[in-house]
């Protein structure tokens, strides 16, 4: 007889819906963070900030602020992992999936794979932050003590 505690049932609809939800969280909060950063320096907003690898750079103020938006987005995406995925061992999977689809989006937008070292560095750092923080938050929740009531339920 097998144990059913924390059993995992293959549910493709759940997995696909969680992927779509995490993509929505990723791009929604990235747009908000970039809009907030753009509001600080009064620059125009465009899809280039999200999908163009040439925008992310250490040499310009706009590039550094865009990097800051991506880093902050990793923190909010980690919260998304905590609220909606809730499994520590799935955080890395969903993080890589989100960033893989982002790379595909950048590839389509630019008509070639991103070639700037700064783009790769920022995305690898964001993947690491999102996965580690998301996994930490999920593991804290999973390892919470389960209260056991020692008093009898009825007086027999």
mmCIF file of C-alpha atoms in Angstrom:
data_model
loop_
_atom_site.group_PDB
_atom_site.id
_atom_site.type_symbol
_atom_site.label_atom_id
_atom_site.label_comp_id
_atom_site.label_asym_id
_atom_site.label_seq_id
_atom_site.Cartn_x
_atom_site.Cartn_y
_atom_site.Cartn_z
ATOM 1 C CA UNK A 1 0.000 0.000 0.000
ATOM 2 C CA UNK A 2 1.502 3.321 -1.013
ATOM 3 C CA UNK A 3 1.336 6.548 0.921
ATOM 4 C CA UNK A 4 -0.891 9.314 -0.404
ATOM 5 C CA UNK A 5 0.729 12.095 1.575
ATOM 6 C CA UNK A 6 1.834 14.808 -0.865
ATOM 7 C CA UNK A 7 1.084 12.575 -3.806
ATOM 8 C CA UNK A 8 1.506 14.239 -7.165
ATOM 9 C CA UNK A 9 -1.031 13.640 -9.890
ATOM 10 C CA UNK A 10 -0.094 14.462 -13.486
ATOM 11 C CA UNK A 11 -2.441 17.284 -14.508
ATOM 12 C CA UNK A 12 -1.416 18.915 -17.802
ATOM 13 C CA UNK A 13 -4.217 21.492 -17.651
ATOM 14 C CA UNK A 14 -2.990 22.675 -14.249
ATOM 15 C CA UNK A 15 0.620 22.847 -15.446
ATOM 16 C CA UNK A 16 -0.236 24.792 -18.618
ATOM 17 C CA UNK A 17 -2.456 27.192 -16.676
ATOM 18 C CA UNK A 18 0.342 27.753 -14.137
ATOM 19 C CA UNK A 19 2.803 28.460 -16.974
ATOM 20 C CA UNK A 20 0.395 30.983 -18.503
ATOM 21 C CA UNK A 21 -0.186 32.561 -15.093
ATOM 22 C CA UNK A 22 3.553 32.864 -14.399
ATOM 23 C CA UNK A 23 4.130 34.429 -17.844
ATOM 24 C CA UNK A 24 1.359 36.934 -17.120
ATOM 25 C CA UNK A 25 2.884 37.734 -13.727
ATOM 26 C CA UNK A 26 6.361 38.044 -15.257
ATOM 27 C CA UNK A 27 5.383 40.438 -18.050
ATOM 28 C CA UNK A 28 2.759 42.308 -16.027
ATOM 29 C CA UNK A 29 5.115 43.159 -13.196
ATOM 30 C CA UNK A 30 8.039 43.740 -15.560
ATOM 31 C CA UNK A 31 5.905 46.322 -17.351
ATOM 32 C CA UNK A 32 4.993 47.954 -14.035
ATOM 33 C CA UNK A 33 8.600 48.018 -12.801
ATOM 34 C CA UNK A 34 9.855 49.449 -16.095
ATOM 35 C CA UNK A 35 7.078 52.065 -16.108
ATOM 36 C CA UNK A 36 8.061 53.046 -12.569
ATOM 37 C CA UNK A 37 11.729 53.271 -13.510
ATOM 38 C CA UNK A 38 10.859 55.282 -16.629
ATOM 39 C CA UNK A 39 8.787 57.620 -14.483
ATOM 40 C CA UNK A 40 11.847 58.361 -12.345
ATOM 41 C CA UNK A 41 13.929 59.580 -15.281
ATOM 42 C CA UNK A 42 11.101 60.773 -17.550
ATOM 43 C CA UNK A 43 11.890 58.530 -20.526
ATOM 44 C CA UNK A 44 9.504 57.060 -23.056
ATOM 45 C CA UNK A 45 8.193 53.534 -22.706
ATOM 46 C CA UNK A 46 8.508 50.948 -25.468
ATOM 47 C CA UNK A 47 8.569 47.218 -26.030
ATOM 48 C CA UNK A 48 12.293 47.546 -26.726
ATOM 49 C CA UNK A 49 12.850 47.765 -22.977
ATOM 50 C CA UNK A 50 11.333 44.303 -22.529
ATOM 51 C CA UNK A 51 12.381 42.456 -25.670
ATOM 52 C CA UNK A 52 15.383 44.227 -27.199
ATOM 53 C CA UNK A 53 18.663 42.891 -25.880
ATOM 54 C CA UNK A 54 20.468 46.070 -26.940
ATOM 55 C CA UNK A 55 18.669 48.164 -24.305
ATOM 56 C CA UNK A 56 20.167 46.211 -21.396
ATOM 57 C CA UNK A 57 23.644 47.594 -20.955
ATOM 58 C CA UNK A 58 25.992 48.828 -18.288
ATOM 59 C CA UNK A 59 27.102 51.915 -20.228
ATOM 60 C CA UNK A 60 23.862 53.949 -20.314
ATOM 61 C CA UNK A 61 21.599 55.163 -17.534
ATOM 62 C CA UNK A 62 18.564 53.739 -19.337
ATOM 63 C CA UNK A 63 20.291 50.343 -19.597
ATOM 64 C CA UNK A 64 21.173 50.277 -15.895
ATOM 65 C CA UNK A 65 17.639 51.314 -14.928
ATOM 66 C CA UNK A 66 16.180 48.607 -17.181
ATOM 67 C CA UNK A 67 18.446 46.082 -15.476
ATOM 68 C CA UNK A 68 17.142 47.295 -12.139
ATOM 69 C CA UNK A 69 13.582 46.724 -13.390
ATOM 70 C CA UNK A 70 14.463 43.157 -14.413
ATOM 71 C CA UNK A 71 16.069 42.463 -11.025
ATOM 72 C CA UNK A 72 13.057 43.853 -9.144
ATOM 73 C CA UNK A 73 10.810 41.783 -11.372
ATOM 74 C CA UNK A 74 12.640 38.660 -10.226
ATOM 75 C CA UNK A 75 11.555 39.423 -6.675
ATOM 76 C CA UNK A 76 7.891 39.862 -7.588
ATOM 77 C CA UNK A 77 7.991 36.779 -9.822
ATOM 78 C CA UNK A 78 9.394 34.815 -6.869
ATOM 79 C CA UNK A 79 6.341 35.933 -4.900
ATOM 80 C CA UNK A 80 4.224 34.619 -7.783
ATOM 81 C CA UNK A 81 5.947 31.259 -7.440
ATOM 82 C CA UNK A 82 5.203 31.295 -3.727
ATOM 83 C CA UNK A 83 1.524 32.215 -4.088
ATOM 84 C CA UNK A 84 0.577 30.118 -7.116
ATOM 85 C CA UNK A 85 3.072 27.254 -7.544
ATOM 86 C CA UNK A 86 3.565 26.506 -3.833
ATOM 87 C CA UNK A 87 6.016 23.630 -4.374
ATOM 88 C CA UNK A 88 9.698 24.231 -3.728
ATOM 89 C CA UNK A 89 10.876 21.549 -6.103
ATOM 90 C CA UNK A 90 8.877 23.075 -8.986
ATOM 91 C CA UNK A 91 10.241 26.620 -8.596
ATOM 92 C CA UNK A 92 13.323 26.017 -10.741
ATOM 93 C CA UNK A 93 11.209 24.364 -13.448
ATOM 94 C CA UNK A 94 8.791 27.268 -13.697
ATOM 95 C CA UNK A 95 11.599 29.838 -13.505
ATOM 96 C CA UNK A 96 13.461 28.270 -16.410
ATOM 97 C CA UNK A 97 10.212 27.943 -18.373
ATOM 98 C CA UNK A 98 9.364 31.633 -17.892
ATOM 99 C CA UNK A 99 12.831 32.752 -18.961
ATOM 100 C CA UNK A 100 12.925 30.283 -21.867
ATOM 101 C CA UNK A 101 9.703 31.754 -23.257
ATOM 102 C CA UNK A 102 11.139 35.234 -22.667
ATOM 103 C CA UNK A 103 14.220 34.269 -24.698
ATOM 104 C CA UNK A 104 11.970 32.948 -27.489
ATOM 105 C CA UNK A 105 10.029 36.230 -27.401
ATOM 106 C CA UNK A 106 13.261 38.219 -27.629
ATOM 107 C CA UNK A 107 14.431 36.000 -30.470
ATOM 108 C CA UNK A 108 11.219 36.626 -32.423
ATOM 109 C CA UNK A 109 11.207 40.375 -31.654
ATOM 110 C CA UNK A 110 14.831 40.899 -32.738
ATOM 111 C CA UNK A 111 14.775 38.277 -35.553
ATOM 112 C CA UNK A 112 17.866 36.613 -34.060
ATOM 113 C CA UNK A 113 19.020 35.171 -30.762
ATOM 114 C CA UNK A 114 20.194 37.792 -28.221
ATOM 115 C CA UNK A 115 23.909 38.378 -28.666
ATOM 116 C CA UNK A 116 24.775 40.902 -25.935
ATOM 117 C CA UNK A 117 26.663 39.562 -22.943
ATOM 118 C CA UNK A 118 24.805 41.985 -20.666
ATOM 119 C CA UNK A 119 21.448 40.467 -21.701
ATOM 120 C CA UNK A 120 22.658 36.973 -20.817
ATOM 121 C CA UNK A 121 24.192 38.105 -17.517
ATOM 122 C CA UNK A 122 21.025 39.922 -16.447
ATOM 123 C CA UNK A 123 18.765 37.000 -17.364
ATOM 124 C CA UNK A 124 20.950 34.400 -15.654
ATOM 125 C CA UNK A 125 21.084 36.582 -12.520
ATOM 126 C CA UNK A 126 17.310 37.046 -12.664
ATOM 127 C CA UNK A 127 16.767 33.301 -13.066
ATOM 128 C CA UNK A 128 18.974 32.607 -10.069
ATOM 129 C CA UNK A 129 17.233 35.218 -7.906
ATOM 130 C CA UNK A 130 13.741 34.138 -8.889
ATOM 131 C CA UNK A 131 14.439 30.434 -8.371
ATOM 132 C CA UNK A 132 16.323 30.757 -5.087
ATOM 133 C CA UNK A 133 13.943 33.240 -3.470
ATOM 134 C CA UNK A 134 10.855 31.393 -4.741
ATOM 135 C CA UNK A 135 12.210 28.077 -3.501
ATOM 136 C CA UNK A 136 13.125 29.584 -0.126
ATOM 137 C CA UNK A 137 9.627 31.004 0.338
ATOM 138 C CA UNK A 138 7.960 27.756 -0.747
ATOM 139 C CA UNK A 139 10.191 25.621 1.473
ATOM 140 C CA UNK A 140 9.462 27.841 4.468
ATOM 141 C CA UNK A 141 5.762 27.279 3.883
ATOM 142 C CA UNK A 142 6.160 23.535 3.273
ATOM 143 C CA UNK A 143 8.238 23.029 6.413
ATOM 144 C CA UNK A 144 5.877 24.854 8.728
ATOM 145 C CA UNK A 145 4.979 22.820 11.782
ATOM 146 C CA UNK A 146 1.730 20.930 11.562
ATOM 147 C CA UNK A 147 -0.228 21.491 14.771
ATOM 148 C CA UNK A 148 -1.256 18.304 16.494
ATOM 149 C CA UNK A 149 -4.107 18.513 18.934
ATOM 150 C CA UNK A 150 -3.315 16.368 21.972
ATOM 151 C CA UNK A 151 -6.658 16.809 23.686
ATOM 152 C CA UNK A 152 -9.333 14.204 23.047
ATOM 153 C CA UNK A 153 -12.037 15.143 20.557
ATOM 154 C CA UNK A 154 -14.820 13.805 22.733
ATOM 155 C CA UNK A 155 -15.334 12.856 26.317
ATOM 156 C CA UNK A 156 -15.817 9.114 26.310
#
